[in-house]
Each structure stands twice: as C-alpha cells, then as structure tokens.
PDB file of C-alpha atoms in Angstrom:
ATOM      1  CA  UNK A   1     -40.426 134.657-111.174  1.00 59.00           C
ATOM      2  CA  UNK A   2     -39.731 131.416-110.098  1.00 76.00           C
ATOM      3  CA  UNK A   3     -39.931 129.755-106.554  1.00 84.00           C
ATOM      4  CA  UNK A   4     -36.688 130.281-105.084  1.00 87.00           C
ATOM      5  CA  UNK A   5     -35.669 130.641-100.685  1.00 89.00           C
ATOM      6  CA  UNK A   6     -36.653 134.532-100.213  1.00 86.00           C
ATOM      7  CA  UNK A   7     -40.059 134.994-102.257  1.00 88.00           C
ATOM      8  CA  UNK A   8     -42.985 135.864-100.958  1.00 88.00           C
ATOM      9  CA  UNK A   9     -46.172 133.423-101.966  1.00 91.00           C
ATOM     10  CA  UNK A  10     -49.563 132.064-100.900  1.00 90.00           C
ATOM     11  CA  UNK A  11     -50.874 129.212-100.539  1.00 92.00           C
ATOM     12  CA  UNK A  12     -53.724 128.339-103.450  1.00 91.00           C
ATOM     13  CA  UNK A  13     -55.253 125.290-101.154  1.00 90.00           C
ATOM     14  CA  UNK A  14     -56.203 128.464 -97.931  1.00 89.00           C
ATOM     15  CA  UNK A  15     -57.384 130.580-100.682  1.00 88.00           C
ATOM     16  CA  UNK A  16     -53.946 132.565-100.549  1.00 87.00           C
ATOM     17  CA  UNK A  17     -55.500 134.340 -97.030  1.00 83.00           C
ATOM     18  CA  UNK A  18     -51.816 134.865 -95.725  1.00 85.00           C
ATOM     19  CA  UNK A  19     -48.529 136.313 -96.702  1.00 87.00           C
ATOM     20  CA  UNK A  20     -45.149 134.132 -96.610  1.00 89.00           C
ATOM     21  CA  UNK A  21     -41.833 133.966 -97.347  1.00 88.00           C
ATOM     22  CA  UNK A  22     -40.242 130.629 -98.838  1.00 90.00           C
ATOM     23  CA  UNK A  23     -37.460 129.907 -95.940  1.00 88.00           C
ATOM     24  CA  UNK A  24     -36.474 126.193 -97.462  1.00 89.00           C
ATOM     25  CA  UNK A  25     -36.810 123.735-100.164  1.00 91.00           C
ATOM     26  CA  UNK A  26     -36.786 120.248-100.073  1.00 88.00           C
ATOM     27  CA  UNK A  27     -38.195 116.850-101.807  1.00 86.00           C
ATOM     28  CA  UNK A  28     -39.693 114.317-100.455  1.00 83.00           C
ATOM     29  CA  UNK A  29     -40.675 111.292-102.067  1.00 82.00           C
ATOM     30  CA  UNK A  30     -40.237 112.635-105.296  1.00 84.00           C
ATOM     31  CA  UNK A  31     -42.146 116.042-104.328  1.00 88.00           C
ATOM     32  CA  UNK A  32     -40.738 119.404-103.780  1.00 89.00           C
ATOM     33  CA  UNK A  33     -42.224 121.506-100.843  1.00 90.00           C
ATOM     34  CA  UNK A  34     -41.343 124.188 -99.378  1.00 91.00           C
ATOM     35  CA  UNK A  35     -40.909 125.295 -95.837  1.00 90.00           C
ATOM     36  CA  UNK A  36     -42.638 129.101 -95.036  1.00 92.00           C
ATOM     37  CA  UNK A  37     -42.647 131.539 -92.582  1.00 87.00           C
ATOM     38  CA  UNK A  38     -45.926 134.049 -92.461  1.00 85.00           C
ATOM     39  CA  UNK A  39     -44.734 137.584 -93.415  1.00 84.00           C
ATOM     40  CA  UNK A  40     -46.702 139.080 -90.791  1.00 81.00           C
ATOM     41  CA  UNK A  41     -48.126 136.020 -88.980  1.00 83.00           C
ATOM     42  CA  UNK A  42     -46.045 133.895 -86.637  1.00 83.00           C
ATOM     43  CA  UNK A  43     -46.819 130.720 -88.057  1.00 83.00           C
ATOM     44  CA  UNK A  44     -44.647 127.839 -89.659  1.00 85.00           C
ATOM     45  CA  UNK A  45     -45.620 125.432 -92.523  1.00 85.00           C
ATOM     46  CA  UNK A  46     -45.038 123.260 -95.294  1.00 87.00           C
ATOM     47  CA  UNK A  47     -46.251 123.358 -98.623  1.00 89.00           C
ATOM     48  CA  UNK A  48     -46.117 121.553-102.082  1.00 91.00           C
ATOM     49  CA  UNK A  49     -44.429 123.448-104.679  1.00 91.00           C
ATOM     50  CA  UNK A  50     -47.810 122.659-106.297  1.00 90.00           C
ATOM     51  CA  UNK A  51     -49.555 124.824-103.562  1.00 92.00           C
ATOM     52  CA  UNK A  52     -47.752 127.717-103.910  1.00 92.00           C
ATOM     53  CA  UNK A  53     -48.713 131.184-105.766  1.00 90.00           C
ATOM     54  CA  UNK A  54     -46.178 133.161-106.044  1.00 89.00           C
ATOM     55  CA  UNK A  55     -47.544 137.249-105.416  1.00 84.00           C
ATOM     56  CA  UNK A  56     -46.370 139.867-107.734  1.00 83.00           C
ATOM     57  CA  UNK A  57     -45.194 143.302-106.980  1.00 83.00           C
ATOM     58  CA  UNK A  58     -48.842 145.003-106.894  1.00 85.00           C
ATOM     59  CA  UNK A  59     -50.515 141.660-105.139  1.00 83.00           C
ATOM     60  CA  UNK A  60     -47.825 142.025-102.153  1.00 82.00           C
ATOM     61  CA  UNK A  61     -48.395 145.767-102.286  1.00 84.00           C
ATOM     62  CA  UNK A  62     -52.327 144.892-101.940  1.00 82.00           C
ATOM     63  CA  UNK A  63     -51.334 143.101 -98.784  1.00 78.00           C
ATOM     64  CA  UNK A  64     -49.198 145.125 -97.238  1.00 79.00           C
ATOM     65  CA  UNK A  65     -51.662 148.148 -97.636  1.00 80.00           C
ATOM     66  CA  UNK A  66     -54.407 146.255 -95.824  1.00 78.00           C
ATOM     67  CA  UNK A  67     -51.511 145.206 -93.105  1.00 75.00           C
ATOM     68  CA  UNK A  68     -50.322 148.724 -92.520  1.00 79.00           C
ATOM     69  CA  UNK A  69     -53.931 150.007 -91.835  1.00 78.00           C
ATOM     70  CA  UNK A  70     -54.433 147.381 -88.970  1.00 74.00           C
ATOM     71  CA  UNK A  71     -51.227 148.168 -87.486  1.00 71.00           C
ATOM     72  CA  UNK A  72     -52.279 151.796 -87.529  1.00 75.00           C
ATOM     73  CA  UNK A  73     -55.578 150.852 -85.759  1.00 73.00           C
ATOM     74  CA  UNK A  74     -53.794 149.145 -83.264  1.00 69.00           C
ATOM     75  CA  UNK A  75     -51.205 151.257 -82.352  1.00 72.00           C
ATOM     76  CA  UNK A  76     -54.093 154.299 -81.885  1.00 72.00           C
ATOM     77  CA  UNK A  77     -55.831 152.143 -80.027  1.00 68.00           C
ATOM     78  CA  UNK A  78     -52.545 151.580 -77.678  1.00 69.00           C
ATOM     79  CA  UNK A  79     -51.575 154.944 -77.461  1.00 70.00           C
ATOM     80  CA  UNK A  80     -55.023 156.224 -76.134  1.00 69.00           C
ATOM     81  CA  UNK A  81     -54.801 153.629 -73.356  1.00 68.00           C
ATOM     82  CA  UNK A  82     -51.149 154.567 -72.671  1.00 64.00           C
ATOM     83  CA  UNK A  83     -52.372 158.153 -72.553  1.00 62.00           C
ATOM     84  CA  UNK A  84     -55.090 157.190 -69.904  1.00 66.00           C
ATOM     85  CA  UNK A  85     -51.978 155.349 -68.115  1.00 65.00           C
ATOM     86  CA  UNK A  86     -50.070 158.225 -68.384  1.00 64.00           C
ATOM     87  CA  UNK A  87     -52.712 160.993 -66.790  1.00 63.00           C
ATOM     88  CA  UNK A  88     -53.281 158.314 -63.574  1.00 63.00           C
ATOM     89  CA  UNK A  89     -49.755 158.153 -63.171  1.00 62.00           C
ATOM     90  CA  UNK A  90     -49.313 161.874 -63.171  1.00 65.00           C
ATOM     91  CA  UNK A  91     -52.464 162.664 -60.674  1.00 55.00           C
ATOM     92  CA  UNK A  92     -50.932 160.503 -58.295  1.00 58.00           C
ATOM     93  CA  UNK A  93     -47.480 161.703 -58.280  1.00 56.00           C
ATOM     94  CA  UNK A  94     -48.761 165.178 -57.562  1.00 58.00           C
ATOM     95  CA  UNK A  95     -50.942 164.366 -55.300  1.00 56.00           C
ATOM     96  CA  UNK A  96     -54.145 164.952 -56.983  1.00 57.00           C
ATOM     97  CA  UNK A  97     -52.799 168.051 -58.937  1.00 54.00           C
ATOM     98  CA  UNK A  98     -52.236 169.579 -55.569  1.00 59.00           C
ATOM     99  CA  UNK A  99     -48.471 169.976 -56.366  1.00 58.00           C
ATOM    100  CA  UNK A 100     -46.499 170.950 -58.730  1.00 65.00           C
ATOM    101  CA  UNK A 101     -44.002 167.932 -58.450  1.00 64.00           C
ATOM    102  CA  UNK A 102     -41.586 167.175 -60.936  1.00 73.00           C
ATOM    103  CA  UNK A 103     -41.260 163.201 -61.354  1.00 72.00           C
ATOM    104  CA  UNK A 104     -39.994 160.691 -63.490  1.00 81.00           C
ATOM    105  CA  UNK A 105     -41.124 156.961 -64.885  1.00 84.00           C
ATOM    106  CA  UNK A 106     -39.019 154.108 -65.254  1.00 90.00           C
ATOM    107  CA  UNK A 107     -40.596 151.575 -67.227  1.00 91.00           C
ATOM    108  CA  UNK A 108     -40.131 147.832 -67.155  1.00 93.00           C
ATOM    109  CA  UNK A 109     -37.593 146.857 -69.248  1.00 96.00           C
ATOM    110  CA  UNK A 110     -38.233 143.666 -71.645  1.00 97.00           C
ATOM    111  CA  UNK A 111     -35.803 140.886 -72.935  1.00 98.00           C
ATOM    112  CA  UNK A 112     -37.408 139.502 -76.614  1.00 98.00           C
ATOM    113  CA  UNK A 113     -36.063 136.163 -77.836  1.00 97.00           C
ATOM    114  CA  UNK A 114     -37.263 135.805 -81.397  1.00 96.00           C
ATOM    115  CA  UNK A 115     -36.469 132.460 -83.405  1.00 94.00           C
ATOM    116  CA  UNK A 116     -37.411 135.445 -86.302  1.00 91.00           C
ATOM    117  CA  UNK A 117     -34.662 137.560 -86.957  1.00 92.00           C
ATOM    118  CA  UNK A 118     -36.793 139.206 -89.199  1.00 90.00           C
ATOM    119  CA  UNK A 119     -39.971 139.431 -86.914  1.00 90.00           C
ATOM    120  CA  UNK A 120     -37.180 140.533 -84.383  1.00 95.00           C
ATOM    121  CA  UNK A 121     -36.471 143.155 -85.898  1.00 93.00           C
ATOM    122  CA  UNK A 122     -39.986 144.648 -86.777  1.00 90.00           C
ATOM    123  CA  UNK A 123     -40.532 143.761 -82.864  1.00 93.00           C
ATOM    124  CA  UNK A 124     -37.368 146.169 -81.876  1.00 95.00           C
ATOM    125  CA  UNK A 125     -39.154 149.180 -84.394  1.00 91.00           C
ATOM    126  CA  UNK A 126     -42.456 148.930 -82.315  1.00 91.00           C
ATOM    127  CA  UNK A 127     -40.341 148.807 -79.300  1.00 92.00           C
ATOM    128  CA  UNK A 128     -38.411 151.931 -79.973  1.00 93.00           C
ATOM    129  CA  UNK A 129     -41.457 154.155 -81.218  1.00 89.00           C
ATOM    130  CA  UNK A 130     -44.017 153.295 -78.218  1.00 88.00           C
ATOM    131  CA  UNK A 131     -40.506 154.268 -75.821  1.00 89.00           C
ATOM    132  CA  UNK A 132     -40.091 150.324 -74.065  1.00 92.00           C
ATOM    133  CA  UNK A 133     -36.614 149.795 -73.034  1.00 95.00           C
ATOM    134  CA  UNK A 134     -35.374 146.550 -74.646  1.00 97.00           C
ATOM    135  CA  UNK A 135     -32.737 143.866 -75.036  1.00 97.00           C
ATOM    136  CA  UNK A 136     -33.522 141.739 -78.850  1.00 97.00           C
ATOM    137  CA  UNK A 137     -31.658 138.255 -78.940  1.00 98.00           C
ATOM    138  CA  UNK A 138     -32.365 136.166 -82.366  1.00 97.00           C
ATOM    139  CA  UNK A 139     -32.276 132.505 -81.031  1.00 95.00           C
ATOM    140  CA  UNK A 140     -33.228 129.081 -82.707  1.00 95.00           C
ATOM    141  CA  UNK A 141     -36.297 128.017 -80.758  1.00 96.00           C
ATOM    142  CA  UNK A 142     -34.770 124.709 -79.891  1.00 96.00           C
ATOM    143  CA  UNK A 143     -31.851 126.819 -78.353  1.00 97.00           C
ATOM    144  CA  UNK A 144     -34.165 128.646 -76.281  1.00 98.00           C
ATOM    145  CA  UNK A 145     -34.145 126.473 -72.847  1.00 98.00           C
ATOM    146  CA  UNK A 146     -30.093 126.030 -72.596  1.00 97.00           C
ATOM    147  CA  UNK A 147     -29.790 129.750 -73.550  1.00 97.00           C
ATOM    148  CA  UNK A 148     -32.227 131.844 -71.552  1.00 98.00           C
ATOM    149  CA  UNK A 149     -30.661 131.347 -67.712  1.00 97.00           C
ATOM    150  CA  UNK A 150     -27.237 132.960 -68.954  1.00 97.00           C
ATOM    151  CA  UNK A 151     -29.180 135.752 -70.813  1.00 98.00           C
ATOM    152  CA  UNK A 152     -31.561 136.564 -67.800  1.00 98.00           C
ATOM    153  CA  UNK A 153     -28.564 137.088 -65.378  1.00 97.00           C
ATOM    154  CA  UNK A 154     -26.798 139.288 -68.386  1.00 97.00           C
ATOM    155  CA  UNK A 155     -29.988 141.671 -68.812  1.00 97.00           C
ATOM    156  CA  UNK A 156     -31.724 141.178 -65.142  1.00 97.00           C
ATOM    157  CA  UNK A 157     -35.309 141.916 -67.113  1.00 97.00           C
ATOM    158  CA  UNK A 158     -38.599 142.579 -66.086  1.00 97.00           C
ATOM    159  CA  UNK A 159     -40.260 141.600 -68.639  1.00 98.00           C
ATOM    160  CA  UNK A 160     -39.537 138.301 -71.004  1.00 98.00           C
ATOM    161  CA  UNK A 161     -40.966 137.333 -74.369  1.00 98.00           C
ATOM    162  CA  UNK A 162     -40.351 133.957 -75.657  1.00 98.00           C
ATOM    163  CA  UNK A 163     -41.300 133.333 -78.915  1.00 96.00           C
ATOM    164  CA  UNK A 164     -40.978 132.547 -82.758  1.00 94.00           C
ATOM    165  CA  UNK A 165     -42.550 130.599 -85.234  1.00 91.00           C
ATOM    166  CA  UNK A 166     -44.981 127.465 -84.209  1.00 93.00           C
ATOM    167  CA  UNK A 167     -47.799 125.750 -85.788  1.00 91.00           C
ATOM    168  CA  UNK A 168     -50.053 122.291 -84.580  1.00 92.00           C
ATOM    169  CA  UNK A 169     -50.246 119.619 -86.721  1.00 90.00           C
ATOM    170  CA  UNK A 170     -53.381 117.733 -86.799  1.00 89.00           C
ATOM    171  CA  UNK A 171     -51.961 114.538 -88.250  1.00 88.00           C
ATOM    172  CA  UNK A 172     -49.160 114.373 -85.751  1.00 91.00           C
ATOM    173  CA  UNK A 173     -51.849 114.253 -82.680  1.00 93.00           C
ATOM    174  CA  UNK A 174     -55.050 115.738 -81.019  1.00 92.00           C
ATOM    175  CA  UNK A 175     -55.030 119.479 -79.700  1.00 92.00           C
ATOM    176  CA  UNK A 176     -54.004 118.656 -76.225  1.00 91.00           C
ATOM    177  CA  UNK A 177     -50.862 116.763 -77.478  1.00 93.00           C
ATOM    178  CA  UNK A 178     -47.798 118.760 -77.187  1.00 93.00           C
ATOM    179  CA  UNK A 179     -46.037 116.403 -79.367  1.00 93.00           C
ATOM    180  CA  UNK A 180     -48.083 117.490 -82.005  1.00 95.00           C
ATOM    181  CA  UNK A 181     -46.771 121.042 -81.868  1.00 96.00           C
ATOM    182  CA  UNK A 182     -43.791 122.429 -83.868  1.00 93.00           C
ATOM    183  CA  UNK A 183     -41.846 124.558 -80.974  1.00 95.00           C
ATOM    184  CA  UNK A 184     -44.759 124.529 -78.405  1.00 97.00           C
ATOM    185  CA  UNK A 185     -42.704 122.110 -75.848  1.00 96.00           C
ATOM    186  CA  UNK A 186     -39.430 124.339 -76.292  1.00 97.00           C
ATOM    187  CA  UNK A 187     -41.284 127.232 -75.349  1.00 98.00           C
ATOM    188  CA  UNK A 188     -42.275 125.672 -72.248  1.00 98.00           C
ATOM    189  CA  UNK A 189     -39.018 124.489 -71.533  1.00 98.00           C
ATOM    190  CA  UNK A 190     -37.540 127.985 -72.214  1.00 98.00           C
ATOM    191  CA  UNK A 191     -41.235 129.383 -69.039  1.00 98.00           C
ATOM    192  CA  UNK A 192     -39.664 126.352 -66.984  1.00 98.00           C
ATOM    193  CA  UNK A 193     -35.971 127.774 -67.006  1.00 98.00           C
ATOM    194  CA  UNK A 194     -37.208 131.298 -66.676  1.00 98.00           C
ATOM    195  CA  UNK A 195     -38.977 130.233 -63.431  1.00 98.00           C
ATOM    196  CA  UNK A 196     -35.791 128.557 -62.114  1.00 97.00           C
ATOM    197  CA  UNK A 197     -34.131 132.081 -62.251  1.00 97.00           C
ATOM    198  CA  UNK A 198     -37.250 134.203 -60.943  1.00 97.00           C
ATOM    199  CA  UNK A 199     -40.136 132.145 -59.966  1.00 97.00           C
ATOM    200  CA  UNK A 200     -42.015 134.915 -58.853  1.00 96.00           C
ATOM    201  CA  UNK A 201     -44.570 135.963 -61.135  1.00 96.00           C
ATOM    202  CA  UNK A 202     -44.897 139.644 -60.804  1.00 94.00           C
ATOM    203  CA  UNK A 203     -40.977 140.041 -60.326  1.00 95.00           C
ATOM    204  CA  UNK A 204     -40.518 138.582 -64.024  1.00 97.00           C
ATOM    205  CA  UNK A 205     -43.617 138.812 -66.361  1.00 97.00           C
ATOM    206  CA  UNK A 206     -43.622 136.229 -68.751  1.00 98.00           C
ATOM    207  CA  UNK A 207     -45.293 136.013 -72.783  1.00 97.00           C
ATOM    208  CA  UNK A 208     -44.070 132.761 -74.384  1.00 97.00           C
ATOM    209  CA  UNK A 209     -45.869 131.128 -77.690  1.00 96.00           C
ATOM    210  CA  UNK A 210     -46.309 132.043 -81.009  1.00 94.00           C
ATOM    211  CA  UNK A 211     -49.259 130.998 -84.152  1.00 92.00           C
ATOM    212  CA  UNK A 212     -51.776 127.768 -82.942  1.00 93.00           C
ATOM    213  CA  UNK A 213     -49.294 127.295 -79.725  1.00 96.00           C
ATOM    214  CA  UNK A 214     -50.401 124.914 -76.772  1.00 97.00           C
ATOM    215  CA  UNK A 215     -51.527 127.467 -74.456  1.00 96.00           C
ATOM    216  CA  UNK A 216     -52.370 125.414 -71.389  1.00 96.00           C
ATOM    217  CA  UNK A 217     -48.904 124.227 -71.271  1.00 97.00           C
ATOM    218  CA  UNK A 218     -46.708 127.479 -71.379  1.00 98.00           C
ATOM    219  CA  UNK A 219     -49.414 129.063 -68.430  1.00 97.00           C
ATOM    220  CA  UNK A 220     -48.847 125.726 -66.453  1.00 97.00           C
ATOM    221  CA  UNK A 221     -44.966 126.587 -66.965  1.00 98.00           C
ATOM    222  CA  UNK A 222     -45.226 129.609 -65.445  1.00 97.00           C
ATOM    223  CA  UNK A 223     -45.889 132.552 -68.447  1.00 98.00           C
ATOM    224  CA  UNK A 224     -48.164 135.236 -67.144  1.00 97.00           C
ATOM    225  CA  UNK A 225     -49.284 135.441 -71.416  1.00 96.00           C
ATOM    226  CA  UNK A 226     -49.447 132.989 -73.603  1.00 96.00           C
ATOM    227  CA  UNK A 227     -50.835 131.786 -76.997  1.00 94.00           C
ATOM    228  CA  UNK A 228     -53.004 130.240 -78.326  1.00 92.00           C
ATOM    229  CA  UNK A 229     -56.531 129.865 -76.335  1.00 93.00           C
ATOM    230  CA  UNK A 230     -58.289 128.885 -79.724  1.00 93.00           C
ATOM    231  CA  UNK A 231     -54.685 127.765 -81.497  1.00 94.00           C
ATOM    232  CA  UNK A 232     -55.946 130.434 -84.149  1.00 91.00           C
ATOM    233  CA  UNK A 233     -52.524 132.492 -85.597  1.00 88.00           C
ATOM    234  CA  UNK A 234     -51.402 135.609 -84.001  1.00 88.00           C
ATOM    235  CA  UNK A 235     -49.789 138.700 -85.517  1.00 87.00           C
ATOM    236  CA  UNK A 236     -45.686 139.340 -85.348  1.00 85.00           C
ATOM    237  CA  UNK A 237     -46.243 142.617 -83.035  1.00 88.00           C
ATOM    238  CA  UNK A 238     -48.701 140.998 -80.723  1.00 88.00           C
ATOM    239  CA  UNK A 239     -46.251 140.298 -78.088  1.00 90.00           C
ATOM    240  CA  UNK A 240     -44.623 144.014 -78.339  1.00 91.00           C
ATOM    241  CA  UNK A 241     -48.345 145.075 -77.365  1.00 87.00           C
ATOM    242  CA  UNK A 242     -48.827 143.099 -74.752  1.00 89.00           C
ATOM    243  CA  UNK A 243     -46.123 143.701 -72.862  1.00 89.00           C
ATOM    244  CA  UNK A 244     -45.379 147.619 -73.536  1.00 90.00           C
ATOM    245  CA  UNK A 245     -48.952 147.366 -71.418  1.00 89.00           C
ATOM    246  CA  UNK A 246     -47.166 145.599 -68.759  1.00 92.00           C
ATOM    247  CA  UNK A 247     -44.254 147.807 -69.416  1.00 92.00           C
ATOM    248  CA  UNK A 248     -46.126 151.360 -68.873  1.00 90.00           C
ATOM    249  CA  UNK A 249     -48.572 150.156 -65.610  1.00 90.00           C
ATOM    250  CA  UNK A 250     -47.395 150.932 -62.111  1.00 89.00           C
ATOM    251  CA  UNK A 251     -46.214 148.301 -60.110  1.00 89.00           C
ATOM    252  CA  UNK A 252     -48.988 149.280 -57.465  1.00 87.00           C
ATOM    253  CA  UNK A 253     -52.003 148.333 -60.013  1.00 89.00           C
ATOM    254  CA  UNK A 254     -53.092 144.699 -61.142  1.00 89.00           C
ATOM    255  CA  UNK A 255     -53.476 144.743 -64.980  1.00 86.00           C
ATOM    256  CA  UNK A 256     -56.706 142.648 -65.890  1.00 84.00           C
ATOM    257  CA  UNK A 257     -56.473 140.228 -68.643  1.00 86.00           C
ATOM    258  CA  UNK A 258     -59.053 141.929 -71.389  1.00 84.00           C
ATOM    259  CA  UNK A 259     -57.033 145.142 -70.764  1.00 80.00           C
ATOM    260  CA  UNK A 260     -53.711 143.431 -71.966  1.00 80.00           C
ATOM    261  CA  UNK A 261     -55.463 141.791 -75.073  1.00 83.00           C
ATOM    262  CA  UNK A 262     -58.018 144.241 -76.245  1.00 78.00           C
ATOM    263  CA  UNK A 263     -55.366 146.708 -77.967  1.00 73.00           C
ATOM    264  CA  UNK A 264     -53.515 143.205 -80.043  1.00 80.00           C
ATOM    265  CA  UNK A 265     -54.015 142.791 -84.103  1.00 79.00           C
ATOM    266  CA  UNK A 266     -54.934 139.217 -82.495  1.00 82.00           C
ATOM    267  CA  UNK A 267     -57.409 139.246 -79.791  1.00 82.00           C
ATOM    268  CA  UNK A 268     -58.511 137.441 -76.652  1.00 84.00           C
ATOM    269  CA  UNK A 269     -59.368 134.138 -79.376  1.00 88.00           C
ATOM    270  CA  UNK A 270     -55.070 134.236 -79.876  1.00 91.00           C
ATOM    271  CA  UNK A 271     -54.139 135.061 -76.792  1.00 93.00           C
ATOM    272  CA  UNK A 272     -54.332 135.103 -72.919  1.00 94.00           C
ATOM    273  CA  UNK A 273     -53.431 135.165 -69.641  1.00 94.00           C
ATOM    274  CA  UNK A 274     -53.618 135.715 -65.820  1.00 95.00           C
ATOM    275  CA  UNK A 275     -53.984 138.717 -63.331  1.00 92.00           C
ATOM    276  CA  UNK A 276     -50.880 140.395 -63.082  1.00 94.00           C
ATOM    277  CA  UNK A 277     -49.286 143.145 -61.407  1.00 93.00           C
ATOM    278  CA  UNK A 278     -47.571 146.160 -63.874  1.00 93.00           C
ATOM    279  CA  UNK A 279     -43.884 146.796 -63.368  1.00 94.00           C
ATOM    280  CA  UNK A 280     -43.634 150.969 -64.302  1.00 92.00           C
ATOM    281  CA  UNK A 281     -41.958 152.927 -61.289  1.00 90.00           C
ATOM    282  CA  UNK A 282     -42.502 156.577 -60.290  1.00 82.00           C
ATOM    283  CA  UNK A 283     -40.075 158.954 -58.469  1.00 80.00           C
ATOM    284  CA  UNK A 284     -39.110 162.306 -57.960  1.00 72.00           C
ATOM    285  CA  UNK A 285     -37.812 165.126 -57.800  1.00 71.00           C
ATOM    286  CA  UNK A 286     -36.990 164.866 -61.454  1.00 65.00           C
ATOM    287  CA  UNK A 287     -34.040 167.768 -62.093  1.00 67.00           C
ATOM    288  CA  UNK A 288     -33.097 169.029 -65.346  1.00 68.00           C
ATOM    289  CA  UNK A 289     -29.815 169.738 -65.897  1.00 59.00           C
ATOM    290  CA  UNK A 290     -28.360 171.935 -68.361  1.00 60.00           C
ATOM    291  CA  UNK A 291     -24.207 171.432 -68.762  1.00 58.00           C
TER     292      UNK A 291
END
C-alpha cells in the first residue's frame, strides 16, 4: 500500500496511539506531508510523509476492536442514566404512581453542524439509536458563523452542536492564544451568532469545540459545553452524549455539570460546562389510535 488521500495511518513520532485518515497531500519545501483527520478523534494535523505508518487490514481491525468496546461502555453507561431519567419522569407524571395516566415526552430536538461529514454521519447513527430528534448539516468550519443564523430560523432547535475538527499549535502561540488554534475562533464566532438569534441560555443549549479547543473562549461566547478544559482530544460521539443528556432531562430540573460529562468516551479533562436547565417536555393524555 502506498500513502495515497483515503488511507488510514499512524503517526511513528506519537508512538502510532491514534487512528487517521490521510485527507491531503502537499510539499513544502521540498517535503511531502500530509494533512489527517483522527478516525475516531476530532483532531486535525500535519504530518511528514516520513512520519506516517500506514496500518494494515488486521492492525486497523486491532483498533477498531478496542474502539467498539469503549463505545459499548459508554453507551451502557448512558442508557442506565437515561433509564433513571426515564422512571423520575414517569413518577411524576402519575403523580407518584397514584394514577394510571397515560403521557407522552417530547424531547429537545438538536441541530449538529459537523465540518466531518464523516464524523457527521457516525453522530446521526448515535442519534437515531438513543431516539434524539435531529437536524445533521455538513459545513466547512470557516462557513460556520455566516451560515448558522439562516439554519437556526430553518430548524428553530433546542439544542445546537458546533463542531469539527481543531487542534492548538504550540509553535503558532501560548495556550491562551486563540490565534494559535486551528478552528477554535470560528467556533466562537459560530456561539456569538447563535446568541444573536437566542441569547438565552436555557432556551438554546449550546456544545461548540472539538480536539485541544480554546475552551474559555467558546463558554465566554455563550456555549453552555465546550471543549477543551485540559486541550486534551475528545472522541467523535462525545457531543451526541452530551447533549442526548440535555435532550432527555425535563425542562423543570437543572442538569449539573459532572452528570453531563461522566457518561463521555472523553471525560471532565476534555470537556465542560455550566449549570443548565434540561429541555424534555411531558404531557398527557397520550391516546392511541388505531385507523
């Protein structure tokens, strides 16, 4: 095999810890690098052809065993939490198990922007098998800001996720320097738009960021979750867990940060966030009818 856009490689300098897929090639000064995107990890970067390992068919399978068995965890651990959710919700509907009411949940419903259309797509599988109504739009990450107003009034969500591929660059300027960020400052533009639509917090709940992103600023913006506290990578599904949490919590009850985080592939190092208030709805009488 031979390094071509499409295959999947590692990178021999990080001890080939993370799976990506070659997106671009170029040469510069002579050199040619690549440009990747993590298979499972939102993060962007470049690479000497030099640096690169290309994985065969039974080192990629290696990874993607190990992969599947976190996602498993993670998703058990979700759906004993929504299950928790689920038996508060119905005690108070029926007052206590006093009645025997027939109700019905409407849960908040998300818009994802994904600079991934690939990520995107894993996102929108996630989605659909924990039940989260949602509206996927694949959008370059510099396109973000000038797109999201129009797409807010089209969709009228609850919930928005902003985010992509990002990565901080060391050599470009210290960790507090939002120039020296790869999409950090359009994410923040894309919070600061949002907010100029629905500035209240708990009527639109906010994630923005992807891998290493410049937390302080998308919070500061106006995102109710963000990454990156520790500018550590986070996992392609993170976002789909943290807000299917929002998603699935009444509108009555304040969701505390740890709560939001604990059930990610990523954890509280990844990402974070402020009090907010869940958007799920309960009503009744719920009638079946059978035309």
């Amino acid at each position: 095999m031979e390094l071509q856009v499409g295959a999947k490689v590692a990178r021999l300098s990080y001890n080939c810890d993370l799976l990506f897929r070659i997106i671009e090639i170029r040469e510069e000064n002579g050199v040619r690098k690549a440009l990747l995107y993590g298979e499972d990890i939102r993060l962007i970067a470049d690479a000497p052809f030099a640096d690169l390992k290309i994985l065969d068919d039974l080192e990629q399978a290696k990874y993607m065993s190990m992969e599947r068995k976190k996602q498993e965890n993670s998703f058990s651990l979700f759906k004993q939490d929504y299950h928790l959710t689920r038996e508060k919700s119905e005690y108070v509907a029926t007052n206590g198990y006093q009645g025997d009411y027939e109700f019905f949940q409407l849960p908040g419903k998300v818009l994802h922007l994904d600079g991934d259309s690939t990520y995107l797509q894993k996102c929108l599988s996630l989605y659909e098998k924990i039940g989260v109504p949602v509206y996927g739009v694949h959008c370059n990450e510099k396109e973000m800001p000038e797109k999201i107003g129009p797409l807010i009034e089209k969709y009228r969500p609850d919930i928005l996720v902003i985010t992509g591929h990002d990565a901080y660059s060391k050599s470009k300027g210290k960790v507090n320097d939002l120039k020296a960020y790869r999409h950090s400052r359009h994410f923040a533009r894309t919070v600061m738009e949002a907010r100029k639509k629905v500035p209240n917090l708990d009527q639109l709940v906010i994630f923005a960021g992807a891998c290493q992103s410049h937390f302080e600023s998308l919070i500061r913006a106006g995102a109710n979750f963000a990454s990156s506290p520790s500018r550590v990578n986070i996992h392609a599904l993170d976002p789909v867990y943290i807000v299917a949490k929002i998603s699935f919590t009444p509108f009555m009850d304040y969701i505390n940060v740890w709560d939001v985080v604990r059930n990610t592939l990523t954890g509280q190092k990844g990402l974070g966030g402020i009090e907010t208030k869940g958007v799920l709805r309960t009503g009744m009488p719920f009638n079946k009818h059978t035309d």
